Coordinates of C-alpha atoms in Angstrom, one line a residue:
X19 CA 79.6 149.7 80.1
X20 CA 78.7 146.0 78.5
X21 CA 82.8 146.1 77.9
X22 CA 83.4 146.5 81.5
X23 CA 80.8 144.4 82.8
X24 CA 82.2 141.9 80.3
X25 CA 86.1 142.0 81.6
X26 CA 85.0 142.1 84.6
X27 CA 82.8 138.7 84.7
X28 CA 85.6 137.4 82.9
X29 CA 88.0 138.0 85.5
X30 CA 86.1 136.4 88.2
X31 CA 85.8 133.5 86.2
X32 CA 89.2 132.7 85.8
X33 CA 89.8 133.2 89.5
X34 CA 87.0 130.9 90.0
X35 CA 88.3 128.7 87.5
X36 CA 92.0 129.1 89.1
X37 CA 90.5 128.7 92.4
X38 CA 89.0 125.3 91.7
X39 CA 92.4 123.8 89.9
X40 CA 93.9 124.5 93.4
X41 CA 91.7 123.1 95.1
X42 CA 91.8 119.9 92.9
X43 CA 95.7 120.2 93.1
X44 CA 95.6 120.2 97.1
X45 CA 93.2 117.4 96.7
X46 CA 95.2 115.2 94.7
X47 CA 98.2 115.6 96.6
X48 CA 96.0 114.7 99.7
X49 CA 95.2 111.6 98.1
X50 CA 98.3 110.9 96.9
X51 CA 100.1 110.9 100.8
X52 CA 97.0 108.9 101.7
X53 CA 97.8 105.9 98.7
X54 CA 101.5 106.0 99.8
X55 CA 100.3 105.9 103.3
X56 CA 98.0 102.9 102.7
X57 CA 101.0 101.0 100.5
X58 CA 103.3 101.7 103.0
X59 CA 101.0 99.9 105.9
X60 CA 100.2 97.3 103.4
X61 CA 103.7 96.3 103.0
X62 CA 104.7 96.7 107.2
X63 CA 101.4 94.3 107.2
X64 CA 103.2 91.8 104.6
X65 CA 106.6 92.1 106.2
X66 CA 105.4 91.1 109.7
X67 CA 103.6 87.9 108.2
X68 CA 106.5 86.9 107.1
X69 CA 108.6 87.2 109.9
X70 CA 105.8 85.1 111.5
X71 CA 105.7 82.7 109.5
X72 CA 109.8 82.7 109.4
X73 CA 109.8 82.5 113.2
X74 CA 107.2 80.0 113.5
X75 CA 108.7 77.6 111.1
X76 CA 112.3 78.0 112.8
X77 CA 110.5 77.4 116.0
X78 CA 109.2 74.3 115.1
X79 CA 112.4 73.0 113.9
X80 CA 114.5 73.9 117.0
X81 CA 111.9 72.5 119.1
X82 CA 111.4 69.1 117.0
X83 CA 115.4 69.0 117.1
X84 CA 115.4 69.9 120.9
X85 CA 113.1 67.2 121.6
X86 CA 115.3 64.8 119.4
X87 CA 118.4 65.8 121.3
X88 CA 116.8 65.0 124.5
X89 CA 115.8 61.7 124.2
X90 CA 119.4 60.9 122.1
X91 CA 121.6 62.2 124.7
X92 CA 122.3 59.2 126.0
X93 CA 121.6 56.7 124.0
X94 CA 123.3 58.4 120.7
X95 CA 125.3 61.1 122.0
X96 CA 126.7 61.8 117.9
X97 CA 122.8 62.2 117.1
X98 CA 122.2 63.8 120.1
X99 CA 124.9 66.4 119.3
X100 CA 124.1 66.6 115.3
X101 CA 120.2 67.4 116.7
X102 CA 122.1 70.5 118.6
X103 CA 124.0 71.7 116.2
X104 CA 120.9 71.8 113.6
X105 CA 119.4 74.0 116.7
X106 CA 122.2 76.3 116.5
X107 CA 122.0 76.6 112.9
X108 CA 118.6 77.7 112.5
X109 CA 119.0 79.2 115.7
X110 CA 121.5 81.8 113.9
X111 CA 119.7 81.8 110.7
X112 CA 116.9 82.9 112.3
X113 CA 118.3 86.0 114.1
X114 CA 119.5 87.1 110.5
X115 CA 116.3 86.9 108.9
X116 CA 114.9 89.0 111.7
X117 CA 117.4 91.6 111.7
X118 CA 117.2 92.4 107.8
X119 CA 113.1 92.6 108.6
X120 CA 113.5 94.7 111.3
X121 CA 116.2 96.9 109.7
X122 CA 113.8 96.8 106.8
X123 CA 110.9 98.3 109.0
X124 CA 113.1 101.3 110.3
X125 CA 112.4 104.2 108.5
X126 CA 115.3 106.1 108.5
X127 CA 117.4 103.9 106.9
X128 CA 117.0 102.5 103.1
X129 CA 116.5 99.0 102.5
X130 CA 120.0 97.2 101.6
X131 CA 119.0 93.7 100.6
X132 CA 115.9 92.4 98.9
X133 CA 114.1 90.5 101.5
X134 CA 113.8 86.9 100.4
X135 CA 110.0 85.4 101.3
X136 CA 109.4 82.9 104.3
X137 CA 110.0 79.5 104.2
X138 CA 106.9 78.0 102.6
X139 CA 105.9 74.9 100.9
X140 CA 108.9 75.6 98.5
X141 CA 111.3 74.7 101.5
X142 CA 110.1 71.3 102.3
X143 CA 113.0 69.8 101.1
X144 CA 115.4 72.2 103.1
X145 CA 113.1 71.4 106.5
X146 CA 113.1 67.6 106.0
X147 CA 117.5 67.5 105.3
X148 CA 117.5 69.4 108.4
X149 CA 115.7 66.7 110.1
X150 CA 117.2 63.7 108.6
X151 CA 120.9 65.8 109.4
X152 CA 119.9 65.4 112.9
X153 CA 118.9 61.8 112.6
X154 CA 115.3 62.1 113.0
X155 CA 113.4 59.3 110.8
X156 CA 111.4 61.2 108.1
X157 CA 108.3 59.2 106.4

């Protein structure tokens, strides 16, 4: 009888035990979809800063350079022009930069290129030869 009694509390044991490593199983693959849903939302978050701050700074140049090529047009139609064509430039470059964000947003297509990060301090230089390409006085 103690034999029996003892297989038996034995057995429902181990399906307790079996039971509970299930339970942490489903648990931790719970958590896991929730940590890659998280990461995922954190990086959407980062990748529409920076097409913010890509969009802004492009912004500000064309309208900088539009405002140059406004009051050159007729006074210095070559810087006038050169002010345009800067506008068209980033203008272009622009677009691109927006396209590979948004294509890297869509899910259903794998990332193709490595995003390269916004325009920052780092790009000063960059923003001020676009400037003094247009002609615009840079102190």
């Amino acid at each position: 009888m103690a034999l029996a009694w003892f297989a038996g509390e034995r057995t429902r044991l181990r399906r307790q035990e079996i039971e509970e490593i299930e339970q942490r199983a489903i648990q931790a693959e719970r958590d896991a979809i929730q940590d890659r849903r998280l990461a995922l939302a954190e990086e959407r978050t980062r990748i529409a800063r920076d097409l913010h701050d890509s969009a802004a700074h492009a912004i500000n140049v064309i309208a900088v350079q539009a405002g140059a090529a406004r009051l050159w047009h007729e006074q210095d139609p070559a810087r006038s022009r050169a002010a345009l064509e800067t506008i068209e430039a980033v203008a272009r470059r622009t677009v691109a930069e927006i396209d590979q964000i948004v294509h890297s947003l869509r899910e259903d297509t794998p990332p193709t290129d490595k995003l390269e990060p916004p325009a920052g301090l780092a790009a000063l230089d960059s923003l001020l030869a676009q400037h003094d390409a247009a002609g615009l006085t840079i102190t």
